[in-house]
Amino acid sequence: MTDCLFCNIVLGKIDSNSAGQNDLAFAFFDIAPVAPIHILIVPKRHIENANELQSTDAEVLAKMMSLSQELAEKHSLTDKGYRLVFNVGDDAGNTVPHLHMHLLGGRRLGWPPG
Ligand code: AMP
Ligand code: ZN
């Protein structure tokens, strides 16, 4: 989608601090981090949000997960743990309508969310 912020980040038309990628997923550091490590992992193809995922998206979701595992390892998060979050819709505070998984770590994270 030409007017989508994260599509344009994937295409390199908008700058980001890249964290890694594979053939179907791209990762970049969140511009307003809420944890010492805060990375967004997105599908390269536009998908609106987690509620719009179809069974035919299984491979892209698997590639987002494998990228998150690589990044957790790279940033030394696997021993102490980390959190993966999909926000969906207003009540969850979802602001960007392109599917993204937050990878959060590097400090003790509160639960339940505020
Ligand atoms: P969400 O609230 O789940 O929709 O998360 C959207 C996230 O995108 C927020 O954590 C923002 O800080 C982040 N964000 C917005 N614009 C950018 C950008 N240009 N580069 C990196 N992260 C961004
Ligand atoms: Zn998009």
PDB file of C-alpha atoms and ligand atoms in Angstrom:
ATOM      1  CA  MET A   1       0.000   0.000   0.000  1.00  0.00           C
ATOM      2  CA  THR A   2       1.596   3.256  -1.132  1.00  0.00           C
ATOM      3  CA  ASP A   3       0.373   5.375   1.791  1.00  0.00           C
ATOM      4  CA  CYS A   4       1.211   2.823   4.504  1.00  0.00           C
ATOM      5  CA  LEU A   5       4.025   3.887   6.877  1.00  0.00           C
ATOM      6  CA  PHE A   6       5.401   0.391   7.446  1.00  0.00           C
ATOM      7  CA  CYS A   7       5.115  -0.617   3.752  1.00  0.00           C
ATOM      8  CA  ASN A   8       7.263   2.437   3.005  1.00  0.00           C
ATOM      9  CA  ILE A   9       9.765   1.474   5.714  1.00  0.00           C
ATOM     10  CA  VAL A  10      10.010  -2.043   4.210  1.00  0.00           C
ATOM     11  CA  LEU A  11      10.597  -0.482   0.767  1.00  0.00           C
ATOM     12  CA  GLY A  12      13.278   1.855   2.178  1.00  0.00           C
ATOM     13  CA  LYS A  13      11.273   4.938   1.140  1.00  0.00           C
ATOM     14  CA  ILE A  14      11.098   5.971   4.809  1.00  0.00           C
ATOM     15  CA  ASP A  15      14.219   5.577   6.967  1.00  0.00           C
ATOM     16  CA  SER A  16      14.299   3.119   9.827  1.00  0.00           C
ATOM     17  CA  ASN A  17      16.913   1.625  12.096  1.00  0.00           C
ATOM     18  CA  SER A  18      16.935  -1.861  10.602  1.00  0.00           C
ATOM     19  CA  ALA A  19      17.260  -4.826  12.969  1.00  0.00           C
ATOM     20  CA  GLY A  20      17.211  -7.672  10.442  1.00  0.00           C
ATOM     21  CA  GLN A  21      15.128  -9.438   7.813  1.00  0.00           C
ATOM     22  CA  ASN A  22      14.373 -12.617   5.928  1.00  0.00           C
ATOM     23  CA  ASP A  23      12.525 -13.185   2.659  1.00  0.00           C
ATOM     24  CA  LEU A  24       9.048 -12.479   4.100  1.00  0.00           C
ATOM     25  CA  ALA A  25       9.633 -10.359   7.221  1.00  0.00           C
ATOM     26  CA  PHE A  26      11.483  -7.146   8.116  1.00  0.00           C
ATOM     27  CA  ALA A  27      12.490  -5.870  11.561  1.00  0.00           C
ATOM     28  CA  PHE A  28      13.402  -2.377  12.770  1.00  0.00           C
ATOM     29  CA  PHE A  29      13.874  -0.630  16.101  1.00  0.00           C
ATOM     30  CA  ASP A  30      10.811   1.169  17.465  1.00  0.00           C
ATOM     31  CA  ILE A  31      11.119   4.957  17.230  1.00  0.00           C
ATOM     32  CA  ALA A  32       9.709   5.356  20.775  1.00  0.00           C
ATOM     33  CA  PRO A  33      11.074   2.364  22.706  1.00  0.00           C
ATOM     34  CA  VAL A  34       9.329   1.289  25.915  1.00  0.00           C
ATOM     35  CA  ALA A  35      12.035  -1.243  26.846  1.00  0.00           C
ATOM     36  CA  PRO A  36      15.833  -1.397  26.373  1.00  0.00           C
ATOM     37  CA  ILE A  37      15.212  -3.673  23.366  1.00  0.00           C
ATOM     38  CA  HIS A  38      12.063  -2.752  21.423  1.00  0.00           C
ATOM     39  CA  ILE A  39      11.930  -4.115  17.888  1.00  0.00           C
ATOM     40  CA  LEU A  40       8.997  -4.243  15.465  1.00  0.00           C
ATOM     41  CA  ILE A  41       8.731  -7.272  13.189  1.00  0.00           C
ATOM     42  CA  VAL A  42       6.470  -6.804  10.167  1.00  0.00           C
ATOM     43  CA  PRO A  43       5.471  -8.802   7.110  1.00  0.00           C
ATOM     44  CA  LYS A  44       7.001  -7.365   3.915  1.00  0.00           C
ATOM     45  CA  ARG A  45       3.568  -7.720   2.297  1.00  0.00           C
ATOM     46  CA  HIS A  46       0.800  -5.486   3.645  1.00  0.00           C
ATOM     47  CA  ILE A  47      -1.505  -7.225   6.131  1.00  0.00           C
ATOM     48  CA  GLU A  48      -3.771  -4.947   8.181  1.00  0.00           C
ATOM     49  CA  ASN A  49      -3.577  -6.589  11.622  1.00  0.00           C
ATOM     50  CA  ALA A  50      -3.609  -9.928  13.428  1.00  0.00           C
ATOM     51  CA  ASN A  51      -7.382 -10.131  13.143  1.00  0.00           C
ATOM     52  CA  GLU A  52      -7.078 -10.141   9.347  1.00  0.00           C
ATOM     53  CA  LEU A  53      -4.617 -13.057   9.205  1.00  0.00           C
ATOM     54  CA  GLN A  54      -5.733 -15.991   7.045  1.00  0.00           C
ATOM     55  CA  SER A  55      -4.615 -19.605   7.047  1.00  0.00           C
ATOM     56  CA  THR A  56      -2.803 -18.787   3.775  1.00  0.00           C
ATOM     57  CA  ASP A  57      -0.583 -16.375   5.779  1.00  0.00           C
ATOM     58  CA  ALA A  58       0.907 -19.250   7.793  1.00  0.00           C
ATOM     59  CA  GLU A  59       4.322 -18.988   6.123  1.00  0.00           C
ATOM     60  CA  VAL A  60       4.692 -15.253   6.670  1.00  0.00           C
ATOM     61  CA  LEU A  61       3.709 -15.640  10.321  1.00  0.00           C
ATOM     62  CA  ALA A  62       6.246 -18.444  10.721  1.00  0.00           C
ATOM     63  CA  LYS A  63       8.933 -16.207   9.177  1.00  0.00           C
ATOM     64  CA  MET A  64       8.030 -13.371  11.580  1.00  0.00           C
ATOM     65  CA  MET A  65       8.447 -15.831  14.452  1.00  0.00           C
ATOM     66  CA  SER A  66      11.785 -17.204  13.235  1.00  0.00           C
ATOM     67  CA  LEU A  67      13.091 -13.634  12.817  1.00  0.00           C
ATOM     68  CA  SER A  68      11.971 -12.797  16.375  1.00  0.00           C
ATOM     69  CA  GLN A  69      13.837 -15.860  17.671  1.00  0.00           C
ATOM     70  CA  GLU A  70      17.016 -14.833  15.833  1.00  0.00           C
ATOM     71  CA  LEU A  71      16.751 -11.289  17.212  1.00  0.00           C
ATOM     72  CA  ALA A  72      16.086 -12.470  20.772  1.00  0.00           C
ATOM     73  CA  GLU A  73      19.246 -14.570  20.525  1.00  0.00           C
ATOM     74  CA  LYS A  74      21.261 -11.741  18.926  1.00  0.00           C
ATOM     75  CA  HIS A  75      20.262  -9.302  21.678  1.00  0.00           C
ATOM     76  CA  SER A  76      20.915 -11.824  24.486  1.00  0.00           C
ATOM     77  CA  LEU A  77      17.270 -11.988  25.604  1.00  0.00           C
ATOM     78  CA  THR A  78      16.731 -15.737  25.655  1.00  0.00           C
ATOM     79  CA  ASP A  79      18.107 -16.368  29.153  1.00  0.00           C
ATOM     80  CA  LYS A  80      16.067 -13.778  31.040  1.00  0.00           C
ATOM     81  CA  GLY A  81      13.079 -13.733  28.694  1.00  0.00           C
ATOM     82  CA  TYR A  82      11.190 -11.279  26.549  1.00  0.00           C
ATOM     83  CA  ARG A  83       7.667 -10.478  25.367  1.00  0.00           C
ATOM     84  CA  LEU A  84       6.001 -10.643  21.948  1.00  0.00           C
ATOM     85  CA  VAL A  85       2.913  -8.447  21.465  1.00  0.00           C
ATOM     86  CA  PHE A  86       0.364  -7.857  18.709  1.00  0.00           C
ATOM     87  CA  ASN A  87      -1.921  -4.893  19.386  1.00  0.00           C
ATOM     88  CA  VAL A  88      -5.248  -5.118  17.554  1.00  0.00           C
ATOM     89  CA  GLY A  89      -7.636  -2.160  17.387  1.00  0.00           C
ATOM     90  CA  ASP A  90      -8.358   0.822  19.603  1.00  0.00           C
ATOM     91  CA  ASP A  91      -8.656  -0.881  22.995  1.00  0.00           C
ATOM     92  CA  ALA A  92      -5.163  -2.322  22.548  1.00  0.00           C
ATOM     93  CA  GLY A  93      -3.769   1.077  21.473  1.00  0.00           C
ATOM     94  CA  ASN A  94      -3.027  -0.065  17.913  1.00  0.00           C
ATOM     95  CA  THR A  95      -1.851   3.009  15.964  1.00  0.00           C
ATOM     96  CA  VAL A  96      -0.273   1.707  12.734  1.00  0.00           C
ATOM     97  CA  PRO A  97      -2.545  -0.376  10.444  1.00  0.00           C
ATOM     98  CA  HIS A  98       0.172  -2.725   9.138  1.00  0.00           C
ATOM     99  CA  LEU A  99       0.647  -5.962  11.086  1.00  0.00           C
ATOM    100  CA  HIS A 100       3.586  -5.712  13.498  1.00  0.00           C
ATOM    101  CA  MET A 101       4.838  -7.795  16.365  1.00  0.00           C
ATOM    102  CA  HIS A 102       6.570  -5.948  19.209  1.00  0.00           C
ATOM    103  CA  LEU A 103       9.653  -7.722  20.603  1.00  0.00           C
ATOM    104  CA  LEU A 104      10.273  -6.274  24.067  1.00  0.00           C
ATOM    105  CA  GLY A 105      13.062  -7.138  26.462  1.00  0.00           C
ATOM    106  CA  GLY A 106      16.041  -6.049  28.509  1.00  0.00           C
ATOM    107  CA  ARG A 107      14.114  -5.269  31.702  1.00  0.00           C
ATOM    108  CA  ARG A 108      11.473  -6.856  33.916  1.00  0.00           C
ATOM    109  CA  LEU A 109       8.119  -6.292  32.143  1.00  0.00           C
ATOM    110  CA  GLY A 110       4.943  -5.677  34.123  1.00  0.00           C
ATOM    111  CA  TRP A 111       1.832  -7.837  33.935  1.00  0.00           C
ATOM    112  CA  PRO A 112      -1.060  -7.270  33.480  1.00  0.00           C
ATOM    113  CA  PRO A 113      -0.602  -4.450  30.950  1.00  0.00           C
ATOM    114  CA  GLY A 114      -1.927  -1.041  32.038  1.00  0.00           C
TER     115      GLY A 114
HETATM  116  P1  AMP B   1       1.031  -0.120  17.851  1.00  0.00           P
HETATM  117  O1  AMP B   1       0.634   0.821  18.957  1.00  0.00           O
HETATM  118  O2  AMP B   1       0.997  -1.560  18.278  1.00  0.00           O
HETATM  119  O3  AMP B   1       0.259   0.129  16.584  1.00  0.00           O
HETATM  120  O4  AMP B   1       2.563   0.159  17.599  1.00  0.00           O
HETATM  121  C1  AMP B   1       3.034   1.054  16.659  1.00  0.00           C
HETATM  122  C2  AMP B   1       4.479   1.309  17.009  1.00  0.00           C
HETATM  123  O5  AMP B   1       5.111   1.892  15.912  1.00  0.00           O
HETATM  124  C3  AMP B   1       4.672   2.261  18.199  1.00  0.00           C
HETATM  125  O6  AMP B   1       5.403   1.592  19.224  1.00  0.00           O
HETATM  126  C4  AMP B   1       5.460   3.423  17.587  1.00  0.00           C
HETATM  127  O7  AMP B   1       6.422   3.964  18.469  1.00  0.00           O
HETATM  128  C5  AMP B   1       6.097   2.764  16.375  1.00  0.00           C
HETATM  129  N1  AMP B   1       6.436   3.647  15.273  1.00  0.00           N
HETATM  130  C6  AMP B   1       5.648   4.587  14.705  1.00  0.00           C
HETATM  131  N2  AMP B   1       6.281   5.178  13.681  1.00  0.00           N
HETATM  132  C7  AMP B   1       7.512   4.594  13.601  1.00  0.00           C
HETATM  133  C8  AMP B   1       8.638   4.764  12.752  1.00  0.00           C
HETATM  134  N3  AMP B   1       8.656   5.667  11.759  1.00  0.00           N
HETATM  135  N4  AMP B   1       9.745   4.005  12.983  1.00  0.00           N
HETATM  136  C9  AMP B   1       9.756   3.100  13.973  1.00  0.00           C
HETATM  137  N5  AMP B   1       8.715   2.875  14.798  1.00  0.00           N
HETATM  138  C10 AMP B   1       7.604   3.614  14.632  1.00  0.00           C
HETATM  139 ZN    ZN B   2       1.547  -1.676   4.899  1.00  0.00          ZN
END
